[in-house]
Amino acid sequence: MPEAQRALSPVGSASLAARAPAREFLAFRLGADLYAVELTHVREIVSPPPLTGVPRSRPEVIGICSVRGLLVTVFDVRRVLRLEPELPGRLSRILLANAASGEVVGLFVDEVRQVIRLAPDEIELAAPNFGVELSRHVVGIGRPEGGFVVLLDLATMVDT
Amino acid sequence: MTAGGDRAREEFHSEAQELVETFSRNLLTLDAALRERREDPGLVNETFRAVHTLKSLAGLFGARRMAQLAHHLEDVLDALRLGKLPLTPEVLDLLFRAAELFAAALVAEREQTGDPLPAIGALLREFEQARAGPVAAASGVERYDLDPAMLAVLTEYEEHRLRSSVERGLSLFRVRVDFDLFTIDKALEDIKAQAKAFGEVLTYLPTGSAPSPDRIELDLLLASGEPLQVLVAALGGPHVTIEAIPLRAGGAAAPRTPLPPVVASLPSELPPAARLPADVAIDGGVDPAALRAVSQTVRVDIRRLDALMNVVGELAIVKNALARMAERVRAEGGRQLSSELHSIQRSFDRRLGELQGGILEVRMVPLGQVFDRLARAVRQLGREMGKDIRLVITGADTEIDKLIVEELSDPLMHVVRNAIDHGIESLAERSRLGKPTAGTIALNAFQKGNHVLIEVEDDGGGIDEVALGARAVSLGHLTESDLASLGRAERLNLVFLPGLSTRAEANDYSGRGVGMDVVKTNIARLGGVIDLHSEAEIGTKLTITLPVTLAIVSALLVRVEGRVYALPLTSVAEALQLDEGEVRSIDGREVITLRGQTLALCRLGRVFALPPVAGAREVTRRYVVVATLGARRLGLAVDELLGQQDIVIKPLGRSLGGVRGFAGATELGDQHVALVLDPGALIDEMLAAPLEAARERRALHA
């Protein structure tokens, strides 16, 4: 655990430690790996409606769709992270998330897993050992109970 | 500021706008009456009341410039109303200018600029001069160098007090006090009470300048027998400055503007005019009648209507789901249930249609709003250019989407200016041609299906197409031989090229570099088109065709490489079959010949770099949709024409902001979304910068 956080965490009983502000993330799967974005950004999870490709858009955008009248631009998280492409499967979902610009964007993922709560000492903030393209979007590594999940920054993923 | 305050302010702006519009509309009617040598006392009264309400509102919202203007105007109108000032064309001119100033002041308020509007002061001084009321008996007041603005606002009573004070040998002082807005009521009373021991506060007036937004500066006119030092010692303070009002040089009474003949008693239905308190009061002291809404209307932010429209769109999807459900029930043998479901669904559909129609109706406003503004401009321009112009308006009650009306004002103004400046001949020329001296400009509006047509017609000299052609050639838009090949109508359309004007020199009113090309572009942005007809010596008629609403547009659905695109019908001229054998290549760009004219061809599949859909059958016969923007045309090659549909265009998200060529997207009803092409952008891209476009295409393919 980084020194700075240790200094900030309240010292004392386990109950106090549990009350330390845990952050909630929504975990999803891409291939065999787990990734997550902060839960507060996520509005909704939907089964992919028909997507309409937008010519001339950046390659990460797989298209637009309408979710109950709302026009949503959908980003393929695989393409954002420069991962190998994969055909959409039965479990594919779109996370509707609030981008910093106020726009609602869609994140196309292979499968949505669960909400995970990470206490500050379960988050490793630096992630220097990934490739450049990936590092840009990684804010840290979550280690919930021995697990391993890559925490992604929504803002950099949809705003380039 | 709280959101509630913002809303109140917005309401103020729109109500003030309405009042200003009423004011100028009344002026136009008064002008017409004056020409026919009729009097309309009822209308003058109504105008007075509109200005009075405006003053109170402006005071309430701290719009000092408007309040000041309204305040003085109210006096002028009162004098007119009471017959103390005759209504002459000169006075009417001043009133028209006041209407313009109100509009400017309102814009300044809306944009929250604190700049003073010097034109208001100038106008007020002219009002002073225009007033020819009975000159007050010399009382010595004239010897004082009093601010005419202050003199102009004295009530009869105050005027009387002023005169009698001066006659009693008292001196006049100006006490300038900078009040805190929140405590002004009490502070003003306090200082009046303090001053009472030394003299009399005759009147007070906001100076129109304030050191900070939460303060207000007032000039108090004090009559006192005490010397200045005594007053300063008694009343002076950090926010108070006192000066003696100087006597005029030479002491001789300069030919003063007479004091305004103002009557203190007002008609019984109006409470005594809340004269100054309305300018400064934050609470209390405001004329209650003025606060009552002037009309039975609710103002709604158009974005809220857009949100409602979205809900209707969602309901349409629910309706479709219901229909599918009914089908399924029938397929599973529930005949009775199915027919009941069907009937519910039909009734739902009907109500939904009504709801959609209702929302659209709410967005509609009469074109008269724009026409009134134009009428004012026509009157003013006619006078300034020494031309006698008769404006004939029909169809002012034709309704169109609020958003369109807002954007229509400037283009129409430009067209009307052109008609007066370039179209209508000089008086001498008209009489030489045996035309009536008064030139006529007709503004006609009417609805035709889903479109509103606006015609601007003048009986002037028509467009000189020979001069126009020569100018287009000299500007390098086309060659002499191009010109020779053009028909008459096409030559007229040259007027829509940038920089074109048949006048050698631009003047103040039109041809200031903003040409018909801009008008055409602006109209096109509203999904409208312009047609031009002109006959030498007979006149020019310009017809603008606009969609009734921007919320729903008619679109042509086309298929390209298996994908569906929508193309707004307003920019579609025609669609025809593409004969591949007729396609020629000029400088690497494909063209076809359409009725003797060259038409650049844009293969959408190629421009958008669309990969063919796997398993799609070979398209053997393609179509060309001719898209137009102004005088420019482009042939869009598509695989299939799917038909026409009314669509709701939604803008693409911000993350797609850099993508060109699309006006937005629309839902087609089966959950599928289709992109809506932006023909203007495509034409710009394909025709204006072919090299750049080619480079881009290469980059895309690379």
PDB file of C-alpha atoms in Angstrom, chain B residues 2 4 10 29 32 38 60 210 221 245 284 286 291 316 423 431 494 505 518 524 532 592 618 647 687:
ATOM      1  CA  THR B   2     -30.675  31.147  -9.016  1.00  0.00           C
ATOM      2  CA  GLY B   4     -35.637  30.689 -10.694  1.00  0.00           C
ATOM      3  CA  GLU B  10     -36.210  35.071 -19.465  1.00  0.00           C
ATOM      4  CA  THR B  29     -51.006  51.567 -37.658  1.00  0.00           C
ATOM      5  CA  ALA B  32     -51.155  54.499 -41.773  1.00  0.00           C
ATOM      6  CA  ARG B  38     -57.346  60.005 -39.515  1.00  0.00           C
ATOM      7  CA  LEU B  60     -38.538  45.734 -11.753  1.00  0.00           C
ATOM      8  CA  ALA B 210     -23.992  52.585 -11.316  1.00  0.00           C
ATOM      9  CA  LEU B 221     -33.034  67.872  -6.968  1.00  0.00           C
ATOM     10  CA  ILE B 245     -26.655  73.748  -9.836  1.00  0.00           C
ATOM     11  CA  GLY B 284     -42.978  47.262  -3.175  1.00  0.00           C
ATOM     12  CA  VAL B 286     -44.386  48.624  -8.251  1.00  0.00           C
ATOM     13  CA  LEU B 291     -47.211  42.967 -13.127  1.00  0.00           C
ATOM     14  CA  ALA B 316     -44.392   5.494 -31.440  1.00  0.00           C
ATOM     15  CA  GLY B 423     -35.391  47.281 -57.234  1.00  0.00           C
ATOM     16  CA  SER B 431     -42.523  59.065 -63.515  1.00  0.00           C
ATOM     17  CA  LEU B 494     -25.964  34.239 -60.809  1.00  0.00           C
ATOM     18  CA  GLU B 505     -20.754  50.691 -55.466  1.00  0.00           C
ATOM     19  CA  VAL B 518     -25.550  34.517 -47.764  1.00  0.00           C
ATOM     20  CA  ALA B 524     -30.939  26.606 -47.169  1.00  0.00           C
ATOM     21  CA  LEU B 532     -36.264  34.225 -58.444  1.00  0.00           C
ATOM     22  CA  ILE B 592     -23.057  13.320 -66.291  1.00  0.00           C
ATOM     23  CA  GLU B 618     -25.060  -7.015 -57.410  1.00  0.00           C
ATOM     24  CA  ILE B 647     -38.460  12.000 -40.072  1.00  0.00           C
ATOM     25  CA  LEU B 687     -17.630  21.320 -55.524  1.00  0.00           C
TER      26      LEU B 687
END
